[in-house]
RNA sequence: GCGGGCGUAGCUCAAUGGUAGAGCGUCAGCCUUCCAAGCUGAAUGUUGACGGUUCGAGUCCGUUCGCCCGCUCCA
């Protein structure tokens, strides 16, 4: 790893090279593109495949490269390949339907456009007629909340951000004694507090009634101008500034909140046929956990691995391929006994970090970051922890962007699927439990805990591209791609120094030999056009680690020159040793 | 989604409202015994798209698509 950090690299230059050399194209480019989608060109596709293969080989086929697990035994991983479209109930169980991403509302009246979760916005509604009863009021409110076709008489008089109606009531109660007394908690279909209210304004001292009620999304969409800005712990001055009903407020409509792509199964395309493109590959693994256990001779602890496309209707696709709407994941769900989760979490976190480093993402650009407890996902709160392997991309520098997340998901997913599918997900562990008189363990039933190392393949490719990109004003190409030989899309090139004297023929022989042996791992280039300098320069930009050149001396003593991409050094080796030389450098 | 910037050849960029150009790259030929060398030649654009103003629009206006930067997020 050189001193070159990504902070000194230009993302624009990297993107230009990606286009120029056929790594990444904008998807549907000739039609103006589609936001959030990218295509891989010839070199990019090979690079991506090499990374996916490296993961597959090291994780699945070699079981963590043969490294022993925390129990001292080989790590067992088996693969699956599950559908992008599953029964919609899968996504209800996983929690993706209805709330994958929380809807946000922006308050533009605050200087920095403060934003908060729309479902945390509560309103204080007051009866608009003194004679109304609280029951009538709630009835009307709930009726309007459910029927989005009717026009709402008016929005809430006050709003605040709170985690629940009770907390919201507390905030409202603190507003300058506007609320004299809380009458009771309404015992209807919801638990929304109803209170007695005496206005300081006006000349009536009869109580009127108010209720704390969530502000429905559709009210925000259609009546954002009628909804007062939210506040917390208001001062008297602030309260005086709350826009009265009907006046302009700056709450914006909440943004879309289901980030799954919808589609239809069958040709009729009715509401009953709705299905979703998976937002993660993980659920395909969880729902097949029992199948794998029942049909494969695996026993806990073991992992199930899968690579594949996933889809998220991101609000803001950005940063080249970093946040795409269609992307590929490399996921492992590793199942183990709850007592062993901590040890396995640590094991995976450290090994996955090591893996990325071994592929060339070493140095200061790669960090392992343990999550703070307050940023944990709901399913990980009880677990041993969550950590990210993060890379310092040029567009995130000096910060980092996530490459892979390692999370202890506890038994959350299996439990969810067990509840929703009514199918038993528990694992019968015959190695546990008290010993029976005959010396056999009694066995133990339990829901395994899951450690999930989930990596973004496209993000991995992007990180490799950024890391490899190495400006060098001293060489003709001004830049070269310093790919690790293992993942380099072009493994080597063979050139005749000049196109005469039998050099092209000799070079073709060497080229053919290399293709036979290494062609399945990546491209072996042959080029006899133009000057040798141009050909070297082209290989620099493509990131080919080695170039073999046939020259006049080759025809005399059978040696060729090897040009090292990174050091620019040239050494002579016998022609017959070229395949072994390359094989050794590629680790094959 | 909101705010700001941008969109001309494969790439980097020119062109007062008046005939769309250059460099590099690509390709062909010649030459060439190690780093985009040299010479000759060639191909490449509905100026992102649609509409409007104008005698005339790459240029001005509107709409739309896309990209970049912030707010947000997470594989």
XYZ file of C-alpha atoms (C1' of nucleotides) in Angstrom:
663
model
C 0.000 0.000 0.000
C 1.549 3.272 -1.064
C 1.172 6.684 0.458
C -1.520 7.400 -2.069
C -4.807 7.802 -0.266
C -8.144 8.038 -1.933
C -8.437 11.600 -0.741
C -5.988 12.649 -3.399
C -7.789 10.798 -6.143
C -10.465 12.393 -8.245
C -13.694 10.482 -8.563
C -14.329 12.220 -11.868
C -11.052 10.887 -13.222
C -11.840 7.395 -11.993
C -15.265 7.488 -13.610
C -13.746 8.740 -16.854
C -11.303 5.860 -16.884
C -14.066 3.402 -16.102
C -15.946 4.602 -19.138
C -12.879 4.914 -21.370
C -11.579 1.434 -20.673
C -14.883 -0.347 -20.476
C -15.237 -0.983 -16.758
C -18.557 0.724 -16.066
C -21.139 2.350 -18.308
C -24.252 4.211 -17.370
C -27.205 1.876 -17.821
C -29.434 2.586 -20.839
C -27.065 5.342 -21.767
C -28.290 5.826 -25.315
C -31.748 6.541 -23.951
C -30.538 9.048 -21.435
C -29.768 6.597 -18.679
C -31.757 5.518 -15.651
C -31.004 7.008 -12.301
C -29.353 4.509 -10.012
C -28.437 1.827 -12.500
C -25.068 0.967 -13.985
C -23.807 -1.568 -16.483
C -20.431 -3.241 -16.433
C -18.342 -3.312 -19.583
C -15.974 -6.117 -20.590
C -13.237 -5.319 -18.079
C -15.689 -4.431 -15.334
C -17.685 -7.605 -15.776
C -14.532 -9.696 -15.523
C -13.338 -7.744 -12.500
C -16.678 -8.221 -10.780
C -16.676 -11.908 -11.590
C -13.160 -12.286 -10.240
C -14.191 -10.686 -6.966
C -17.316 -12.801 -6.713
C -15.284 -15.920 -7.491
C -12.695 -15.020 -4.887
C -15.427 -14.685 -2.292
C -17.121 -17.890 -3.370
C -13.918 -19.877 -3.355
C -12.595 -18.567 -0.070
C -15.894 -18.560 1.799
C -17.868 -21.465 0.387
C -15.416 -23.851 -1.176
C -12.571 -23.392 1.268
C -14.594 -22.525 4.378
C -12.818 -19.309 5.313
C -9.666 -20.386 3.471
C -9.371 -23.340 5.813
C -9.043 -21.176 8.891
C -10.330 -22.897 11.996
C -13.333 -21.434 13.740
C -13.475 -20.408 17.399
C -14.388 -24.008 18.236
C -11.153 -25.168 16.645
C -12.924 -27.001 13.858
C -13.118 -26.271 10.126
C -15.748 -23.728 9.162
C -18.610 -25.314 7.250
C -20.413 -23.230 4.637
C -22.902 -24.435 2.046
C -24.343 -22.391 -0.809
C -27.869 -21.735 -1.988
C -29.252 -19.770 -4.890
C -32.725 -18.463 -4.166
C -35.280 -16.482 -6.108
C -35.396 -12.750 -6.429
C -39.167 -12.971 -6.187
C -40.575 -14.791 -3.188
C -43.973 -15.108 -1.612
C -44.877 -11.578 -0.453
C -45.372 -12.905 3.052
C -41.605 -13.322 3.285
C -41.271 -9.562 3.305
C -44.058 -9.093 5.778
C -42.277 -11.440 8.147
C -38.930 -9.765 7.631
C -40.442 -6.378 8.292
C -39.653 -4.946 4.885
C -43.251 -4.382 3.876
C -44.565 -1.189 5.313
C -41.513 0.151 6.938
C -38.256 -0.707 5.346
C -37.233 2.893 5.429
C -38.848 5.377 7.717
C -40.696 8.185 5.995
C -39.164 11.517 6.702
C -40.736 14.927 6.907
C -38.771 18.090 6.434
C -39.538 21.233 8.389
C -38.335 24.048 6.207
C -39.126 26.698 8.780
C -36.025 25.710 10.676
C -32.781 27.136 9.358
C -31.256 23.800 8.455
C -34.425 22.106 7.282
C -34.753 19.857 10.299
C -36.181 16.470 9.482
C -37.836 13.836 11.566
C -39.724 10.618 11.150
C -43.246 11.191 9.949
C -44.645 8.517 12.218
C -43.253 10.417 15.177
C -45.342 13.454 14.408
C -48.311 13.888 16.706
C -50.916 16.570 16.542
C -53.157 18.179 19.108
C -56.627 18.343 17.650
C -59.302 20.432 19.264
C -63.006 20.166 18.887
C -64.259 22.794 16.527
C -67.553 23.057 18.258
C -68.027 23.479 21.974
C -70.892 21.066 21.977
C -68.938 18.155 20.578
C -68.082 15.295 22.855
C -64.643 13.747 22.926
C -66.105 10.520 21.643
C -67.564 12.212 18.628
C -64.281 13.900 18.047
C -62.204 10.755 18.052
C -64.703 9.073 15.867
C -64.350 11.826 13.335
C -60.574 11.804 13.592
C -60.271 8.083 13.084
C -62.758 8.212 10.299
C -60.715 10.804 8.503
C -57.488 9.022 9.230
C -58.726 5.985 7.388
C -60.670 7.589 4.590
C -58.219 9.489 2.496
C -60.830 10.531 -0.015
C -62.652 12.861 2.330
C -61.448 16.336 2.872
C -60.229 17.075 6.331
C -61.810 20.072 8.086
C -58.538 21.272 9.478
C -55.180 20.027 10.588
C -53.899 19.789 14.153
C -53.599 22.980 16.148
C -50.244 21.989 17.490
C -47.803 19.318 16.468
C -44.805 17.873 18.146
C -42.309 15.107 17.625
C -42.619 12.354 20.144
C -42.074 8.646 20.401
C -45.712 8.017 21.360
C -49.019 9.673 22.127
C -48.338 9.791 25.849
C -45.080 11.590 25.349
C -46.774 13.954 22.933
C -49.439 14.695 25.508
C -46.710 15.552 27.969
C -45.256 18.040 25.564
C -48.604 19.626 24.918
C -49.351 19.742 28.623
C -46.233 21.762 29.169
C -47.481 24.462 26.864
C -48.360 27.310 29.176
C -51.185 25.610 30.964
C -53.312 25.605 27.885
C -54.500 22.235 28.925
C -56.235 22.475 32.233
C -56.948 18.874 32.931
C -56.744 15.561 31.259
C -60.114 13.877 31.467
C -59.340 10.327 30.626
C -57.704 8.058 28.184
C -60.153 7.158 25.540
C -60.856 3.451 25.543
C -61.919 3.137 21.959
C -60.104 1.459 19.156
C -56.902 3.318 19.878
C -55.170 4.600 22.935
C -55.131 8.253 22.136
C -55.348 10.625 25.070
C -58.327 12.924 25.216
C -58.109 15.958 27.434
C -60.144 18.857 28.625
C -59.060 22.201 27.381
C -59.837 25.751 28.310
C -58.756 28.413 25.928
C -57.282 31.593 27.336
C -58.591 33.438 24.391
C -62.225 34.051 23.807
C -64.754 34.863 26.433
C -66.116 31.417 27.077
C -64.840 29.478 30.045
C -66.586 26.292 29.109
C -64.200 23.456 28.521
C -63.666 22.182 25.047
C -62.010 18.945 24.199
C -58.832 17.993 22.520
C -57.119 14.811 21.475
C -53.607 13.746 20.716
C -53.549 11.911 17.443
C -50.883 10.954 14.956
C -50.816 13.182 11.935
C -51.830 10.974 9.026
C -49.474 10.936 6.089
C -52.080 11.935 3.613
C -52.868 15.044 5.612
C -49.249 16.037 5.283
C -49.392 15.391 1.595
C -52.553 17.322 0.941
C -52.628 19.823 3.754
C -49.041 20.544 4.551
C -49.879 24.240 4.493
C -52.336 23.728 7.336
C -50.053 21.764 9.628
C -48.152 23.817 12.184
C -44.466 23.246 12.472
C -43.474 20.744 15.083
C -41.808 21.707 18.261
C -40.591 20.189 21.470
C -40.322 21.761 24.916
C -41.736 25.002 23.610
C -41.184 28.306 25.249
C -44.045 30.795 25.543
C -42.483 32.798 22.740
C -42.337 29.774 20.524
C -45.890 28.881 21.304
C -46.959 32.331 20.251
C -45.254 31.758 16.940
C -47.033 28.578 16.143
C -48.938 29.354 13.017
C -52.646 29.298 13.641
C -54.649 26.868 11.701
C -54.880 27.590 8.034
C -51.754 29.670 8.011
C -48.680 28.736 6.115
C -46.399 26.226 7.659
C -43.386 24.687 6.057
C -43.861 21.034 6.647
C -43.240 19.144 3.500
C -45.015 16.020 2.473
C -43.300 12.879 3.705
C -41.349 10.984 1.138
C -42.182 7.524 -0.075
C -41.499 4.914 2.489
C -41.548 1.526 0.871
C -38.282 1.080 -0.925
C -39.071 -2.310 -2.405
C -39.683 -2.644 -6.110
C -43.176 -3.860 -6.807
C -44.112 -6.223 -9.563
C -46.928 -8.576 -10.434
C -47.052 -12.340 -10.670
C -49.115 -13.480 -13.626
C -50.578 -11.575 -16.489
C -53.613 -10.130 -14.785
C -51.649 -7.692 -12.670
C -54.262 -7.037 -10.033
C -53.622 -5.981 -6.466
C -53.761 -9.606 -5.413
C -50.813 -10.434 -7.641
C -48.373 -7.963 -6.108
C -44.923 -9.276 -5.426
C -41.631 -7.665 -4.615
C -38.099 -7.847 -5.912
C -35.981 -8.837 -2.951
C -34.292 -5.985 -1.111
C -31.727 -8.393 0.312
C -30.601 -11.925 -0.395
C -30.622 -12.846 3.277
C -34.293 -13.780 3.530
C -33.896 -16.399 0.807
C -31.436 -18.084 3.111
C -33.561 -17.873 6.243
C -36.642 -19.338 4.606
C -34.566 -22.264 3.373
C -32.837 -22.903 6.666
C -35.003 -25.909 7.461
C -34.622 -27.317 3.967
C -30.863 -27.167 4.180
C -30.801 -28.717 7.634
C -33.180 -31.485 6.603
C -31.615 -32.372 3.284
C -27.942 -31.713 3.826
C -25.677 -33.383 6.281
C -24.884 -30.177 8.102
C -24.896 -29.553 11.782
C -24.563 -26.411 13.810
C -22.524 -24.366 13.701
C -22.602 -23.867 9.942
C -23.283 -21.145 7.427
C -25.316 -20.706 4.269
C -23.930 -18.434 1.604
C -25.460 -16.778 -1.399
C -24.563 -14.195 -3.983
C -27.146 -12.409 -6.050
C -28.917 -9.294 -7.120
C -31.018 -7.243 -4.745
C -33.136 -4.199 -5.420
C -33.893 -1.096 -3.441
C -35.807 1.887 -4.656
C -33.333 4.241 -3.103
C -34.475 7.783 -2.565
C -31.089 9.088 -3.450
C -28.955 6.868 -5.653
C -25.622 8.575 -5.710
C -21.876 8.331 -5.815
C -21.392 6.314 -8.981
C -22.188 2.665 -8.282
C -22.005 3.085 -4.506
C -25.732 3.375 -3.924
C -27.425 1.709 -6.858
C -31.014 0.617 -7.075
C -29.961 -2.739 -8.458
C -26.944 -4.240 -6.807
C -25.379 -7.548 -5.953
C -24.748 -8.926 -2.517
C -22.492 -11.613 -1.130
C -24.110 -12.800 2.050
C -23.444 -15.422 4.667
C -25.902 -16.353 7.368
C -23.940 -18.279 9.932
C -26.076 -20.292 12.348
C -24.844 -21.177 15.796
C -25.931 -21.806 19.345
C -26.873 -18.576 21.197
C -24.038 -19.108 23.653
C -21.503 -19.169 20.841
C -22.784 -16.136 18.966
C -20.328 -13.759 20.540
C -17.319 -15.842 19.602
C -18.513 -16.353 16.051
C -19.314 -12.679 15.649
C -15.753 -11.811 16.587
C -14.391 -14.519 14.338
C -16.307 -13.347 11.260
C -15.651 -9.699 11.849
C -11.911 -10.228 12.005
C -11.701 -12.729 9.183
C -13.781 -10.653 6.792
C -11.559 -7.658 7.488
C -8.506 -9.772 6.794
C -10.059 -10.998 3.550
C -10.527 -7.542 2.100
C -7.030 -6.588 3.150
C -5.618 -9.607 1.371
C -7.255 -8.449 -1.839
C -5.316 -5.239 -1.716
C -7.603 -2.983 0.294
C -5.097 -2.536 3.037
C -3.704 0.562 4.612
C -5.543 3.493 6.040
C -8.309 3.387 3.474
C -9.928 0.396 5.130
C -11.257 0.453 8.661
C -13.289 -1.765 10.907
C -15.905 0.211 12.757
C -17.970 -1.132 15.603
C -21.458 0.318 15.730
C -22.585 2.341 18.678
C -25.515 0.785 20.445
C -27.871 3.592 19.430
C -27.390 2.978 15.734
C -28.103 -0.726 15.861
C -30.937 -2.102 13.800
C -33.970 -3.291 15.695
C -33.048 -6.934 15.219
C -29.498 -6.468 16.442
C -30.192 -4.714 19.710
C -29.954 -7.908 21.697
C -26.986 -9.285 19.823
C -23.290 -9.270 20.312
C -22.921 -6.268 18.080
C -22.658 -4.917 14.589
C -19.600 -3.672 12.814
C -18.862 -2.268 9.412
C -15.908 -2.766 7.188
C -15.617 0.635 5.627
C -13.537 2.008 2.800
C -12.495 5.574 2.332
C -13.861 6.312 -1.112
C -12.842 9.550 -2.809
C -16.412 10.769 -2.446
C -16.621 9.909 1.241
C -13.169 11.095 2.236
C -12.142 11.937 4.817
C -15.056 9.743 5.926
C -15.754 6.168 4.994
C -18.428 4.225 3.167
C -19.666 0.792 4.073
C -18.348 -2.194 2.188
C -19.599 -4.982 4.364
C -21.580 -5.219 7.545
C -21.145 -7.966 10.101
C -24.163 -8.219 12.383
C -25.357 -10.487 15.116
C -28.993 -10.825 14.068
C -29.779 -13.043 17.053
C -32.674 -15.364 16.255
C -34.804 -12.492 14.996
C -35.313 -13.691 11.433
C -35.941 -17.335 12.183
C -38.350 -16.315 14.904
C -40.205 -14.007 12.547
C -40.526 -16.692 9.896
C -41.544 -19.236 12.468
C -44.360 -16.984 13.621
C -45.542 -15.958 10.189
C -45.224 -19.307 8.456
C -46.314 -21.380 11.443
C -43.457 -23.738 10.571
C -41.085 -24.835 13.278
C -37.641 -23.359 12.721
C -35.969 -24.759 15.795
C -32.890 -26.863 15.410
C -32.451 -30.140 17.210
C -28.924 -30.190 18.505
C -28.059 -33.746 19.395
C -24.702 -32.786 20.859
C -26.217 -30.797 23.689
C -28.312 -31.468 26.743
C -27.691 -33.571 29.777
C -26.293 -37.025 29.331
C -28.702 -39.901 29.356
C -27.951 -43.093 31.289
C -26.607 -44.653 28.123
C -24.082 -41.830 27.769
C -25.829 -40.073 24.906
C -26.672 -36.385 25.143
C -30.373 -35.792 25.520
C -30.406 -33.186 22.826
C -31.593 -29.591 22.840
C -34.104 -27.706 20.732
C -33.407 -24.062 20.093
C -33.615 -21.285 17.551
C -30.091 -20.700 16.321
C -28.547 -17.283 16.478
C -27.215 -15.846 13.261
C -24.069 -13.949 12.462
C -24.444 -12.189 9.140
C -21.425 -10.987 7.169
C -23.118 -9.163 4.304
C -20.955 -7.605 1.630
C -21.789 -5.438 -1.333
C -20.228 -6.888 -4.455
C -20.635 -3.715 -6.473
C -19.241 -1.705 -3.612
C -16.328 -4.095 -3.445
C -15.659 -3.591 -7.127
C -15.894 0.157 -6.678
C -13.461 0.056 -3.779
C -11.065 -2.076 -5.803
C -11.307 0.388 -8.685
C -10.667 3.342 -6.415
C -7.816 1.623 -4.623
C -6.220 0.467 -7.866
C -6.401 3.868 -9.495
C -2.876 5.196 -9.213
C -1.864 8.451 -10.841
C 1.742 8.454 -12.014
C 2.860 11.477 -13.988
C 6.112 9.756 -14.874
C 4.623 7.064 -17.030
C 3.093 7.592 -20.461
C -0.428 6.673 -19.401
C -0.228 9.084 -16.436
C -2.209 6.520 -14.473
C -2.322 2.798 -13.932
C -4.694 0.382 -12.255
C -2.870 -1.454 -9.524
C -5.163 -4.452 -9.229
C -4.204 -7.390 -7.104
C -3.208 -10.066 -9.661
C -5.931 -12.341 -8.343
C -8.751 -9.987 -9.279
C -7.181 -8.202 -12.251
C -9.477 -8.647 -15.258
C -6.522 -8.999 -17.605
C -3.949 -11.379 -16.233
C -1.197 -10.780 -18.724
C -0.379 -9.547 -22.219
C 2.010 -10.915 -24.811
C 3.615 -8.600 -27.355
C 6.076 -8.898 -30.185
C 8.421 -5.973 -29.821
C 8.032 -5.241 -33.529
C 5.782 -6.767 -36.103
C 8.432 -8.576 -38.148
C 11.278 -11.073 -38.061
C 9.072 -13.852 -36.745
C 8.373 -12.121 -33.452
C 4.579 -12.087 -33.905
C 4.586 -15.817 -34.552
C 6.639 -16.562 -31.459
C 4.487 -14.251 -29.372
C 1.353 -15.996 -30.564
C 2.773 -19.315 -29.423
C 3.370 -17.975 -25.928
C -0.006 -16.314 -25.903
C -1.740 -19.545 -26.860
C 0.052 -21.425 -24.100
C -1.001 -18.863 -21.513
C -4.604 -18.848 -22.691
C -4.758 -22.615 -22.363
C -3.582 -22.523 -18.793
C -4.930 -19.221 -17.440
C -7.688 -18.178 -19.805
C -10.362 -19.346 -17.396
C -9.191 -16.845 -14.767
C -9.082 -13.748 -16.889
C -8.109 -12.316 -20.230
C -4.690 -12.949 -21.784
C -4.137 -10.181 -24.299
C -2.199 -10.221 -27.545
C -1.302 -6.990 -29.294
C 1.042 -6.312 -32.161
C -0.269 -2.956 -33.279
C 1.467 0.381 -32.889
C 4.472 1.095 -30.750
C 5.444 -0.989 -27.756
C 5.045 2.063 -25.532
C 1.406 2.472 -26.449
C 0.731 -1.152 -25.758
C 2.332 -0.970 -22.324
C 0.371 2.172 -21.602
C -2.898 0.500 -22.552
C -2.159 -2.404 -20.244
C -1.365 0.045 -17.443
C -4.801 1.584 -17.685
C -6.435 -1.828 -17.885
C -4.426 -2.990 -14.903
C -2.719 -6.028 -16.409
C -0.029 -6.980 -13.912
C 2.435 -8.471 -16.389
C 3.463 -8.041 -20.018
C 5.641 -10.551 -21.828
C 7.543 -9.221 -24.823
C 9.226 -11.188 -27.572
C 12.220 -9.381 -29.017
C 15.243 -10.120 -31.178
C 17.038 -11.887 -28.386
C 14.139 -14.245 -27.937
C 14.805 -15.689 -31.353
C 18.437 -16.292 -30.385
C 18.363 -17.557 -26.787
C 14.672 -18.205 -26.117
C 14.251 -15.610 -23.374
C 11.522 -13.001 -23.184
C 11.197 -9.862 -21.099
C 8.686 -9.566 -18.314
C 7.457 -6.088 -17.552
C 6.107 -5.538 -14.066
C 3.178 -3.116 -14.057
C 3.914 -1.627 -10.652
C 7.683 -1.340 -10.697
C 8.141 -0.956 -14.463
C 11.090 -3.300 -14.103
C 11.989 -5.669 -16.896
C 13.593 -9.010 -16.376
C 14.432 -11.742 -18.810
C 13.184 -15.239 -18.299
C 13.244 -18.294 -20.534
C 10.207 -18.568 -22.742
C 9.452 -22.020 -21.340
C 9.130 -20.608 -17.829
C 6.545 -17.998 -18.722
C 3.479 -20.069 -17.713
C 4.962 -21.089 -14.376
C 6.117 -17.560 -13.720
C 2.617 -16.219 -14.269
C 0.999 -19.027 -12.318
C 3.163 -18.295 -9.344
C 2.391 -14.580 -9.435
C -1.321 -15.228 -9.743
C -1.222 -17.640 -6.870
C -2.433 -20.478 -9.083
C -37.745 14.474 -2.315
C -35.519 19.762 -1.425
C -31.596 23.349 -2.529
C -27.189 24.522 -5.643
C -24.042 23.383 -10.076
C -23.535 20.930 -14.811
C -24.754 18.388 -19.764
C -20.864 19.787 -27.091
C -16.852 13.446 -30.642
C -14.829 7.438 -26.887
C -12.052 11.090 -23.162
C -10.660 16.378 -21.768
C -12.545 20.815 -23.439
C -13.338 25.285 -27.217
C -17.016 28.068 -30.217
C -20.345 37.586 -29.425
C -27.525 34.575 -31.239
C -24.780 33.679 -37.579
C -21.183 27.284 -41.669
C -19.854 22.802 -34.817
C -13.844 22.794 -33.696
C -9.045 21.248 -31.191
C -5.975 17.916 -28.387
C -5.767 13.035 -26.897
C -7.651 8.287 -27.887
C -9.487 4.752 -31.760
C -8.730 2.550 -36.738
C -5.666 1.763 -41.454
C -0.825 2.114 -43.824
C 4.405 3.136 -43.549
C 8.253 3.144 -40.137
C 10.013 1.316 -35.563
C 14.628 -3.662 -31.411
C 11.309 -1.554 -24.944
C 7.507 2.738 -22.516
C 1.017 6.827 -25.452
C 7.968 8.045 -30.610
C 7.522 9.778 -36.056
C 4.967 10.343 -40.875
C 0.385 9.791 -43.933
C -4.663 9.062 -43.929
C -9.684 7.752 -41.947
C -13.991 7.314 -38.975
C -16.907 9.600 -35.047
C -21.793 14.542 -33.214
C -29.911 14.894 -34.302
C -24.546 19.988 -29.160
C -28.801 14.791 -23.376
C -34.292 14.971 -25.008
C -38.853 17.710 -26.150
C -41.115 22.341 -26.914
C -40.910 27.834 -27.311
C -38.754 32.895 -28.743
C -36.041 34.392 -33.341
C -34.872 35.507 -40.254
C -31.427 32.279 -37.604
C -30.395 28.706 -31.086
C -24.671 24.803 -28.767
C -25.761 29.928 -26.923
C -32.037 32.892 -24.631
C -36.849 30.774 -22.151
C -39.887 26.460 -20.410
C -40.332 21.240 -19.485
C -38.028 16.601 -18.914
C -33.958 13.015 -18.362
C -29.195 12.250 -16.439
C -24.720 13.485 -13.656
C -22.084 16.192 -9.583
C -22.232 18.709 -4.463
C -25.070 19.315 0.351
C -29.454 17.242 3.756
C -30.577 11.677 4.341
C -28.801 6.388 4.299
C -26.425 1.642 4.569
C -24.901 -3.771 0.975
